[in-house]
mmCIF file of N, CA, C and O in Angstrom:
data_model
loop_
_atom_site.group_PDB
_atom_site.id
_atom_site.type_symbol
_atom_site.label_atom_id
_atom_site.label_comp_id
_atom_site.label_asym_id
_atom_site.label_seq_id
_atom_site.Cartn_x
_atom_site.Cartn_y
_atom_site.Cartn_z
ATOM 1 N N UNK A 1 9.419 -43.027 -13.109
ATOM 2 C CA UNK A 1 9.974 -41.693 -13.170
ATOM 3 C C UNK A 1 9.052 -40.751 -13.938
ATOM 4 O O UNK A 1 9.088 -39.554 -13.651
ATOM 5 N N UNK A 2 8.097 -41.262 -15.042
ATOM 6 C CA UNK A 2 7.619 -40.307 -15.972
ATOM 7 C C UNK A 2 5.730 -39.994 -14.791
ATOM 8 O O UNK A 2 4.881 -39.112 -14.668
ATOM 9 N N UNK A 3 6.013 -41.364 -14.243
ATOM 10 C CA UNK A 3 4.825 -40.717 -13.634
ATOM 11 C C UNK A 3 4.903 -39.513 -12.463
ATOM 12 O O UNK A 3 4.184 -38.525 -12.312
ATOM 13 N N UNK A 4 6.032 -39.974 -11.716
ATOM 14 C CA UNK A 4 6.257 -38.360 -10.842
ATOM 15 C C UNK A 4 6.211 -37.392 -11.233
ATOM 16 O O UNK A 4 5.626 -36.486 -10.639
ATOM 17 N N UNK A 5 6.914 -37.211 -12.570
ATOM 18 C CA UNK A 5 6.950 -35.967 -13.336
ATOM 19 C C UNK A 5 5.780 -35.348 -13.963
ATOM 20 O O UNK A 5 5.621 -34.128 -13.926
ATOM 21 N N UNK A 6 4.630 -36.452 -14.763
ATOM 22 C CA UNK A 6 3.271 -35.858 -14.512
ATOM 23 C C UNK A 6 2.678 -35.367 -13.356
ATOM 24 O O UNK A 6 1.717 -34.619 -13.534
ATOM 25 N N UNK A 7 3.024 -35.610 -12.196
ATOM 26 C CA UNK A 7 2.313 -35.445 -10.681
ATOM 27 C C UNK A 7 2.722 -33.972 -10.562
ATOM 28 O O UNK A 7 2.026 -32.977 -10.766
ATOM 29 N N UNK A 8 4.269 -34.072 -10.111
ATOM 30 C CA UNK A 8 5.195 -32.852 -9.770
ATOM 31 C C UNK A 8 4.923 -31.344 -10.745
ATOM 32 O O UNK A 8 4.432 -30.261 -10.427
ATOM 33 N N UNK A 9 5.434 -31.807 -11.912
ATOM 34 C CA UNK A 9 5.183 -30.492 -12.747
ATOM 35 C C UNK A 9 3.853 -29.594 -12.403
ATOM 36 O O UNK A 9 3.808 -28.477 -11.887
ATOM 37 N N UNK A 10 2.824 -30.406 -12.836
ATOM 38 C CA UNK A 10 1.358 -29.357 -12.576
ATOM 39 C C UNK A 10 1.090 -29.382 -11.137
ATOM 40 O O UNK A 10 0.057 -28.802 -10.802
ATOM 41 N N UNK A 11 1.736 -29.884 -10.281
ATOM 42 C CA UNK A 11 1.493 -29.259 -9.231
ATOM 43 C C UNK A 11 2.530 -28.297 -8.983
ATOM 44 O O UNK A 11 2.157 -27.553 -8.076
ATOM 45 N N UNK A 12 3.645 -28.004 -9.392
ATOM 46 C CA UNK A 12 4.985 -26.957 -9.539
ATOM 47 C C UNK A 12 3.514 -25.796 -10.176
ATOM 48 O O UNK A 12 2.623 -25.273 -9.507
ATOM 49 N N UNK A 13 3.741 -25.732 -11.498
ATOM 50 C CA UNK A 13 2.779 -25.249 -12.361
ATOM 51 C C UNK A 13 1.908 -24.512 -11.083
ATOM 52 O O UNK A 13 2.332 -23.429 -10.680
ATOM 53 N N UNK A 14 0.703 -25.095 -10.458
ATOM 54 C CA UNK A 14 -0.214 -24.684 -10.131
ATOM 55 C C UNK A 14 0.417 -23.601 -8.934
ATOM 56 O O UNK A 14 0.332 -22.374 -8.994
ATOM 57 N N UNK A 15 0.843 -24.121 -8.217
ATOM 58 C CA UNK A 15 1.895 -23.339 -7.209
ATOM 59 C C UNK A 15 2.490 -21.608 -7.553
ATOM 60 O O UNK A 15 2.260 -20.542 -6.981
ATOM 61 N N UNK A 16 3.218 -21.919 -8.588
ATOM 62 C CA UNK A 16 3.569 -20.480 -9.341
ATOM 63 C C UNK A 16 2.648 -19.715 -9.854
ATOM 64 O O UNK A 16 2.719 -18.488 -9.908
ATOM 65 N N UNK A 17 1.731 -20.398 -10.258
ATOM 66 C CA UNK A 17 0.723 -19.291 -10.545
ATOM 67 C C UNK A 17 -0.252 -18.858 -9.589
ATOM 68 O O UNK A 17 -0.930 -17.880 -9.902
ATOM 69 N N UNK A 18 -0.428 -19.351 -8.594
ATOM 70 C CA UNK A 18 -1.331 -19.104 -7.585
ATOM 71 C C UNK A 18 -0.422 -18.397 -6.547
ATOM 72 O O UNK A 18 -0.992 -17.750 -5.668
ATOM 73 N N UNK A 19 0.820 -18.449 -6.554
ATOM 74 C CA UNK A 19 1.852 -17.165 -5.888
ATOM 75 C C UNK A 19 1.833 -15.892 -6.933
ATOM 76 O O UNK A 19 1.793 -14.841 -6.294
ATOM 77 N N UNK A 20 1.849 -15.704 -8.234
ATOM 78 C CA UNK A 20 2.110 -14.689 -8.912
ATOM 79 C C UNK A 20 0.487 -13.811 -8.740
ATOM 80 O O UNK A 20 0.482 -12.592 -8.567
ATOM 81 N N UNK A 21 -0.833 -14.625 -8.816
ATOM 82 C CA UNK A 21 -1.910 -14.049 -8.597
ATOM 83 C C UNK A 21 -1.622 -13.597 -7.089
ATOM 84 O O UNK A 21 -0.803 -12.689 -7.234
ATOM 85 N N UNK A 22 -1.834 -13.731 -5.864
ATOM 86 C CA UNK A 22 -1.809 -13.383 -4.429
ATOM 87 C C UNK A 22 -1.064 -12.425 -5.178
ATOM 88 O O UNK A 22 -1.722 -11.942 -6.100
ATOM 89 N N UNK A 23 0.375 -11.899 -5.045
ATOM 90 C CA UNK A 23 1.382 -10.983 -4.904
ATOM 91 C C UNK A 23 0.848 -10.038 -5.973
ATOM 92 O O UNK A 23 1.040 -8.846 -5.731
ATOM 93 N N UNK A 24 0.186 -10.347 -7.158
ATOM 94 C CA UNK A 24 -0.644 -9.148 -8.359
ATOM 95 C C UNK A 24 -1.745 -8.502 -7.162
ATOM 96 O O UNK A 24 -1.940 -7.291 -7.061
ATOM 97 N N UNK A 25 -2.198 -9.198 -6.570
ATOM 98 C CA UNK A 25 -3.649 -8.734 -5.489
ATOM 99 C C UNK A 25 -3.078 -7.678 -4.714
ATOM 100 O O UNK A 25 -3.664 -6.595 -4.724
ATOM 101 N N UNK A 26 -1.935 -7.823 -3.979
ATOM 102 C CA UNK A 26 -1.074 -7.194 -3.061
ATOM 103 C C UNK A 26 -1.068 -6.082 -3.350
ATOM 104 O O UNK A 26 -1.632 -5.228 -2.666
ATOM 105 N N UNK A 27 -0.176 -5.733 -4.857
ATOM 106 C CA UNK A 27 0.210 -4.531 -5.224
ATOM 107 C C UNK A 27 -0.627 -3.882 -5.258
ATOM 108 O O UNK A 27 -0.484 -2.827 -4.640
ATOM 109 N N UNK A 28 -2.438 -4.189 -6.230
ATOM 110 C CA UNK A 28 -3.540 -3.429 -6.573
ATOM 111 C C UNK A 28 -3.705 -3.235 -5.268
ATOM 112 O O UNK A 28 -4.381 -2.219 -5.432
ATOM 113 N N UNK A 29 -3.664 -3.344 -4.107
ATOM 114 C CA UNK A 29 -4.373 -3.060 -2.999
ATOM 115 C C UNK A 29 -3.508 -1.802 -2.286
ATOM 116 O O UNK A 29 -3.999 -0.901 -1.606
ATOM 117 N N UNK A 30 -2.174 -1.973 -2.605
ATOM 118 C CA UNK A 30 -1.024 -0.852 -1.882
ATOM 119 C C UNK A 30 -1.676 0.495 -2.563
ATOM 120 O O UNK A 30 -2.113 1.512 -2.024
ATOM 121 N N UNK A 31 -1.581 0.122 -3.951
ATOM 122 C CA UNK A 31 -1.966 1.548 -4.942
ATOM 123 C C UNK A 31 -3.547 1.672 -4.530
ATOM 124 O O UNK A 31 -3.982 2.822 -4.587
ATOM 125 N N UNK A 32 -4.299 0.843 -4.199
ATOM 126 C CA UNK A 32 -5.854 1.897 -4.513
ATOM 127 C C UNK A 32 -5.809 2.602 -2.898
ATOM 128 O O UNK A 32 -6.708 3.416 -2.684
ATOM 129 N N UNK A 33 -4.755 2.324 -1.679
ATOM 130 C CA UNK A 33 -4.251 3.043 -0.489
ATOM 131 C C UNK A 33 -3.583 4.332 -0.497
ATOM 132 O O UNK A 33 -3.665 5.120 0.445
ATOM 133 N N UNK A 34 -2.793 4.592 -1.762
ATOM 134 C CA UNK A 34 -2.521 5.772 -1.698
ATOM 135 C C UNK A 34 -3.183 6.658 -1.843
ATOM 136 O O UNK A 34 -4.266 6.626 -2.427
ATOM 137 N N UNK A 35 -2.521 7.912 -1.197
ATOM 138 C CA UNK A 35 -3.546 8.897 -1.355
ATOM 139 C C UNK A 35 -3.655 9.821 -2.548
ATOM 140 O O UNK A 35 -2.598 10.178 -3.069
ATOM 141 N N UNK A 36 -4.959 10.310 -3.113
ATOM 142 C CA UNK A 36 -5.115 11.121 -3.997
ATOM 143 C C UNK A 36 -5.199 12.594 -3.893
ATOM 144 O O UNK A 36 -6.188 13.095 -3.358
ATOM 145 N N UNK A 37 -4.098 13.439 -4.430
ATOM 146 C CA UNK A 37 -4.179 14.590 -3.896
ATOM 147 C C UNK A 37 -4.834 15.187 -4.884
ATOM 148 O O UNK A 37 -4.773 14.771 -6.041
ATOM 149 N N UNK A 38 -5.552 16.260 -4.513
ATOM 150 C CA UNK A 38 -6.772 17.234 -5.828
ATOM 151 C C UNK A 38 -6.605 18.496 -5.365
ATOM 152 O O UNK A 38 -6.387 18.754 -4.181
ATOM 153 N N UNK A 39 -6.718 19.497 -6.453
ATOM 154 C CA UNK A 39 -6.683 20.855 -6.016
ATOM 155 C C UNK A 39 -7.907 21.628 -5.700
ATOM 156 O O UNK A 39 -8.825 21.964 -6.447
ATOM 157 N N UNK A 40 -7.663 21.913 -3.984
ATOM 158 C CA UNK A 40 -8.769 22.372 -3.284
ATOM 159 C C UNK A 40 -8.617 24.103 -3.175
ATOM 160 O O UNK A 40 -7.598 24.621 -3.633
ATOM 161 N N UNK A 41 -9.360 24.694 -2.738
ATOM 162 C CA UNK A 41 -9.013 25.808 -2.449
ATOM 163 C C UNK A 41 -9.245 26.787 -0.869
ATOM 164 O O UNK A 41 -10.099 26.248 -0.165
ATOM 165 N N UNK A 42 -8.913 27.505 -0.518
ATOM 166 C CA UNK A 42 -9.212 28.033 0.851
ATOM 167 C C UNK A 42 -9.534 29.916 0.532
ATOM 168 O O UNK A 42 -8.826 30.761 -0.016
ATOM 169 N N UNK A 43 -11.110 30.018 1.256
ATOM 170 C CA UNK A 43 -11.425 31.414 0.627
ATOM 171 C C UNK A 43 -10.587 32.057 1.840
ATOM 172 O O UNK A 43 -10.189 31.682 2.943
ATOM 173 N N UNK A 44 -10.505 33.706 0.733
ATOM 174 C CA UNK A 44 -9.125 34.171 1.253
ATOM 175 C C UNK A 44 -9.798 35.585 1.014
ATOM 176 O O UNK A 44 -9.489 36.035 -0.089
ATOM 177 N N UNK A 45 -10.455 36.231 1.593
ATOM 178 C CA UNK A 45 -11.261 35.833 2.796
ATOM 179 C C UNK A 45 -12.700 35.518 2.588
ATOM 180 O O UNK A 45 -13.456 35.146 3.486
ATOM 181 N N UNK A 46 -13.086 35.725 1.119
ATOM 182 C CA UNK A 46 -14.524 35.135 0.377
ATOM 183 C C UNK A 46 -14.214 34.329 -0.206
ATOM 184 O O UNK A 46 -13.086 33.898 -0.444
ATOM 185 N N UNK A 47 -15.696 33.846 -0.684
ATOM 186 C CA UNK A 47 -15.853 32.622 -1.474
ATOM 187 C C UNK A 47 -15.462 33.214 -3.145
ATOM 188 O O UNK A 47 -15.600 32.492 -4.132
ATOM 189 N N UNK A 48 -15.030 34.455 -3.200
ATOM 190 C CA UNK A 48 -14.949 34.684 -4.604
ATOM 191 C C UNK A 48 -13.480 35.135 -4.815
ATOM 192 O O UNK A 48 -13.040 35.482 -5.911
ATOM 193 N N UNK A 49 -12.659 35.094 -3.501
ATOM 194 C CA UNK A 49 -11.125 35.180 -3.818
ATOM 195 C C UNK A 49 -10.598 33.883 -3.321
ATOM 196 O O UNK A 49 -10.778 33.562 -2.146
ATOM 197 N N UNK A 50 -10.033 33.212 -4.054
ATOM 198 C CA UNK A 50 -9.730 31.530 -3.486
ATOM 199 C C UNK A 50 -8.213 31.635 -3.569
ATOM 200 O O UNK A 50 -7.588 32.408 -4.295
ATOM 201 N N UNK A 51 -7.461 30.284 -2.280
ATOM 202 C CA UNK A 51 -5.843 30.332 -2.688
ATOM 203 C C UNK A 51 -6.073 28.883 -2.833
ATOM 204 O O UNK A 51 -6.763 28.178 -2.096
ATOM 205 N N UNK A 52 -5.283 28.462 -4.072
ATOM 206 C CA UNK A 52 -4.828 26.931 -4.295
ATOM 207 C C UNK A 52 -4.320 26.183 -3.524
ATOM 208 O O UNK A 52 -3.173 26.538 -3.250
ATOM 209 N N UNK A 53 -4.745 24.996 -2.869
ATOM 210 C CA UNK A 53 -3.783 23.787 -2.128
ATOM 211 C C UNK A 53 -4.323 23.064 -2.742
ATOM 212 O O UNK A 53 -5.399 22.919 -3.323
ATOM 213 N N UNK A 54 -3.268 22.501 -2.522
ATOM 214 C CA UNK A 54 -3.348 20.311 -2.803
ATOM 215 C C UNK A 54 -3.356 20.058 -1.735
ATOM 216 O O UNK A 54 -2.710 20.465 -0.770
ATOM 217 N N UNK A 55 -4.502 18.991 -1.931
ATOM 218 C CA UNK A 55 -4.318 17.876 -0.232
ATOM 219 C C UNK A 55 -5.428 17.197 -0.848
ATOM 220 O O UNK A 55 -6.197 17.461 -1.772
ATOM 221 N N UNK A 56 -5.221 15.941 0.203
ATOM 222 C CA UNK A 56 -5.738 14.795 -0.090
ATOM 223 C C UNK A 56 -7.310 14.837 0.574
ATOM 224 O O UNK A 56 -7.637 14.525 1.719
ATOM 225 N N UNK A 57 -8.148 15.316 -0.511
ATOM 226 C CA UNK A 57 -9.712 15.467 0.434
ATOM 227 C C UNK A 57 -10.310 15.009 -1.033
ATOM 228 O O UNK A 57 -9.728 14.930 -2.115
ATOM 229 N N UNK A 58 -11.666 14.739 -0.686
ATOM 230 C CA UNK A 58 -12.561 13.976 -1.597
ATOM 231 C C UNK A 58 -14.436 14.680 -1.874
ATOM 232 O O UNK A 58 -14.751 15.342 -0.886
ATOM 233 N N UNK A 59 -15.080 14.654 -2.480
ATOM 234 C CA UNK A 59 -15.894 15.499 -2.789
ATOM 235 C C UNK A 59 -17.421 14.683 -1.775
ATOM 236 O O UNK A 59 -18.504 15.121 -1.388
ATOM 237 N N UNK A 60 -16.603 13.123 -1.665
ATOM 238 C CA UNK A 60 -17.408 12.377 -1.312
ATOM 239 C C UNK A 60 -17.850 12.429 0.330
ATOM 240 O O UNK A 60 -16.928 12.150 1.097
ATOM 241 N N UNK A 61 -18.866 12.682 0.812
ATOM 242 C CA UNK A 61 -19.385 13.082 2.155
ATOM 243 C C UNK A 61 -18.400 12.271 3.287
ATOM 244 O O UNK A 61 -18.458 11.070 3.027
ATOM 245 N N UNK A 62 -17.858 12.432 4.003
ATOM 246 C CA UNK A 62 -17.773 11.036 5.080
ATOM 247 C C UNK A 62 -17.574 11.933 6.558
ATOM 248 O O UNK A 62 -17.090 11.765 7.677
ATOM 249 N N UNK A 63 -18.261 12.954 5.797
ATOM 250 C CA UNK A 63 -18.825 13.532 7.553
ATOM 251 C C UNK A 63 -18.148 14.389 8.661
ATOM 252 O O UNK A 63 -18.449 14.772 9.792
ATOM 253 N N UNK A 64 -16.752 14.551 7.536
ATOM 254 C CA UNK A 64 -15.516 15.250 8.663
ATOM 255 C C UNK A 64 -15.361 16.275 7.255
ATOM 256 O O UNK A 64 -15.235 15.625 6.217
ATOM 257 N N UNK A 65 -15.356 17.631 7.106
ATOM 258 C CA UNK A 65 -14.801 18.329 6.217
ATOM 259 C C UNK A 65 -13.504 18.784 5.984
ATOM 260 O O UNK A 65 -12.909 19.267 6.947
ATOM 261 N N UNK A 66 -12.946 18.730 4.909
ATOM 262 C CA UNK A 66 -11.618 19.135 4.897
ATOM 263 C C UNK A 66 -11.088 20.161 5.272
ATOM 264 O O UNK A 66 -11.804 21.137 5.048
ATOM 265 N N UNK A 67 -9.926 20.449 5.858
ATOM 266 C CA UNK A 67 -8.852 21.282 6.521
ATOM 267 C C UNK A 67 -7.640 21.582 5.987
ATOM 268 O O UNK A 67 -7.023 20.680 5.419
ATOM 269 N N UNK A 68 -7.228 22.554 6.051
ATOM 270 C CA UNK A 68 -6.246 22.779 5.077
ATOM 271 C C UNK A 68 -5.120 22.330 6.777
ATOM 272 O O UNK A 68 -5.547 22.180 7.921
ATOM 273 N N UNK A 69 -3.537 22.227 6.231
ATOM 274 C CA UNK A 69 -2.997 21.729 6.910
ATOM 275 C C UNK A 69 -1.710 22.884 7.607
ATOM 276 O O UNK A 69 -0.508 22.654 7.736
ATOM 277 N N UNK A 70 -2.542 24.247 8.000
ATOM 278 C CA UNK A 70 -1.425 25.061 8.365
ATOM 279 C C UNK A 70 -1.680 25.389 9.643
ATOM 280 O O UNK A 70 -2.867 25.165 9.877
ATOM 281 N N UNK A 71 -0.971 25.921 10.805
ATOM 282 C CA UNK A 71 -1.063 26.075 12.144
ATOM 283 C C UNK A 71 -2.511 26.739 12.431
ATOM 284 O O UNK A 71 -2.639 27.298 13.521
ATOM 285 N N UNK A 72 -3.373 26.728 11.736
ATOM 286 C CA UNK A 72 -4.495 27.412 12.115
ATOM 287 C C UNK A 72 -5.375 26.731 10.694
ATOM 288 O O UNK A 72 -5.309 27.179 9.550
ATOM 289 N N UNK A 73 -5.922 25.930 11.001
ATOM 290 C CA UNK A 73 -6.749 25.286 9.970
ATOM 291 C C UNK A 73 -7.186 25.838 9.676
ATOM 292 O O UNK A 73 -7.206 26.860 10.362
ATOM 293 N N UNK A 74 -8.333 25.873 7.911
ATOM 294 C CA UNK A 74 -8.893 26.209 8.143
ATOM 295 C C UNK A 74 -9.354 25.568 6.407
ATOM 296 O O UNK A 74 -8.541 25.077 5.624
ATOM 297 N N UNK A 75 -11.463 25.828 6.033
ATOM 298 C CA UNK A 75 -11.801 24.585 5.685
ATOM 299 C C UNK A 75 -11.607 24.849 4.048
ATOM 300 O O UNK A 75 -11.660 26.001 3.617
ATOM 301 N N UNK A 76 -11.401 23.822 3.249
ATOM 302 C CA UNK A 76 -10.843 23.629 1.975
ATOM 303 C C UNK A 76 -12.093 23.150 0.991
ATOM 304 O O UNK A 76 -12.723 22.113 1.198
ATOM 305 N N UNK A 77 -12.311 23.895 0.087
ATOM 306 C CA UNK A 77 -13.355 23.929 -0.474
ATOM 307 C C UNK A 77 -13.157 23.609 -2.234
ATOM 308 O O UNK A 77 -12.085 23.857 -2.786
ATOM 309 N N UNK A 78 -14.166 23.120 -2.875
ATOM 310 C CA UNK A 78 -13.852 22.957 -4.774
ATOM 311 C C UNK A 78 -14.453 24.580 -4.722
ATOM 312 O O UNK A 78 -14.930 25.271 -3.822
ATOM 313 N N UNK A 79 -14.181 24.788 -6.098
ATOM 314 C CA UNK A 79 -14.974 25.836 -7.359
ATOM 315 C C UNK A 79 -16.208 25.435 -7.866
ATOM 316 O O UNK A 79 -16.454 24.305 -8.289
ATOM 317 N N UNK A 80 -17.235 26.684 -7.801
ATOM 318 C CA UNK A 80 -18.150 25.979 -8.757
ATOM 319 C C UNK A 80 -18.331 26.594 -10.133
ATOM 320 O O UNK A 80 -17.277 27.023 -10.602
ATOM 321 N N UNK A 81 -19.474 26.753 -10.945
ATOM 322 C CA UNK A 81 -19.721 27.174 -12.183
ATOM 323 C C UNK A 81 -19.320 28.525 -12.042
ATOM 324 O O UNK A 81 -18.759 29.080 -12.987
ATOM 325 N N UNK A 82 -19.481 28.970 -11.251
ATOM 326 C CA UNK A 82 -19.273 30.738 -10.946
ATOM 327 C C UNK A 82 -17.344 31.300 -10.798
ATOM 328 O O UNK A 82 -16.720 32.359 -10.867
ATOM 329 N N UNK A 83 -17.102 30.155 -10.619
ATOM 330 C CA UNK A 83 -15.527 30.389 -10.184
ATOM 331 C C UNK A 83 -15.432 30.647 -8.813
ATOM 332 O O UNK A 83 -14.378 31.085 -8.352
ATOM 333 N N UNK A 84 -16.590 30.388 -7.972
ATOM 334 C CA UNK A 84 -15.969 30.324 -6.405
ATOM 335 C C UNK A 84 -15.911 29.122 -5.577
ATOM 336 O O UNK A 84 -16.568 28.114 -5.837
ATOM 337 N N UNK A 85 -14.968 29.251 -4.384
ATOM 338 C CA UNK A 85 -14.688 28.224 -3.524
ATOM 339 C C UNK A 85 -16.145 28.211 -2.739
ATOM 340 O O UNK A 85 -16.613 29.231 -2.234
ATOM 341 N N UNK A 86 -16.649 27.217 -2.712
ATOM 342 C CA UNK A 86 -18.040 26.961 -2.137
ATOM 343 C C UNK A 86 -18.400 25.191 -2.236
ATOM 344 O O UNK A 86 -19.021 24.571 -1.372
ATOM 345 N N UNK A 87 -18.086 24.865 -2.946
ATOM 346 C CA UNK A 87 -18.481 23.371 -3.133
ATOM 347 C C UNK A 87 -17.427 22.756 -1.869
ATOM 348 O O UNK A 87 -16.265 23.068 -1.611
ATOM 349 N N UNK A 88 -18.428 21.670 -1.151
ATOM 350 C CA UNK A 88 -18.040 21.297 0.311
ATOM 351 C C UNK A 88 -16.612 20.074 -0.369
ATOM 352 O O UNK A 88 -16.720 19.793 -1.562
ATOM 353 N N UNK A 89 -15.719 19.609 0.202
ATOM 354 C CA UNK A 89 -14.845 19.150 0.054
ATOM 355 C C UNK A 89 -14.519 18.317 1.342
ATOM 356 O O UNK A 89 -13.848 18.957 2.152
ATOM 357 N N UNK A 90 -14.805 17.175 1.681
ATOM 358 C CA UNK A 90 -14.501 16.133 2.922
ATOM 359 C C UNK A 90 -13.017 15.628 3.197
ATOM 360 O O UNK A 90 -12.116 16.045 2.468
ATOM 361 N N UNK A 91 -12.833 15.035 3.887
ATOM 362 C CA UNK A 91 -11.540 13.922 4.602
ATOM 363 C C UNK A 91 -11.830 13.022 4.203
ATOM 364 O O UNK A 91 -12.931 12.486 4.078
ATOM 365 N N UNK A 92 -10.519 12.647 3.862
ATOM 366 C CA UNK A 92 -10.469 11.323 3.036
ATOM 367 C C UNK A 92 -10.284 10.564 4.718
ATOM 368 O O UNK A 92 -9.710 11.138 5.643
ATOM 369 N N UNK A 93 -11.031 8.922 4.832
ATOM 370 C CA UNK A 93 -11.415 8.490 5.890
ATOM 371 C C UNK A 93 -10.018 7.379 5.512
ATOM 372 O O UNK A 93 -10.102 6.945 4.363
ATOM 373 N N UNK A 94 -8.856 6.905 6.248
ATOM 374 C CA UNK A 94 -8.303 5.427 5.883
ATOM 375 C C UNK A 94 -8.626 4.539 6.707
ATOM 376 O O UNK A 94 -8.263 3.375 6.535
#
């Protein structure tokens, strides 16, 4: 009997912890999927009068530029040192 119970336990043991790691992996992976929203701006009608949106765009190139999301797109830009909308702002790719 005492020898099953050496066998059983650490393999119980090993089991639970190698389910609690997988399902920790899971979650980090749901969250680094969500999206990050940042405040972009859309010139209105220059680069030196800007209107605030949030949306989910990234500074990082991936080749599609960001769009603001109203019946007539149109493209969503950062601030730079000067205080204008000019710095390019991309699509976030999923």
């Amino acid at each position: 009997m005492k020898t099953i119970a050496k066998v059983i336990l650490p393999v119980l043991a090993f089991t639970m912890a190698s389910a609690g790691a997988i399902s920790t992996n899971d979650a980090k992976v749901k969250e680094a999927e969500k999206p990050v929203l940042i405040t972009g701006f859309i010139q209105n009608p220059s680069p030196s009068n800007c209107l605030e949106v949030t949306i989910d765009c990234t500074p990082v190139n991936t080749g599609q530029f960001c769009m603001s999301s109203e019946a007539t797109p149109r493209r969503v830009w950062l601030k730079n040192a000067a205080n204008q909308c000019s710095l390019n702002l991309y699509k976030v790719i999923h």
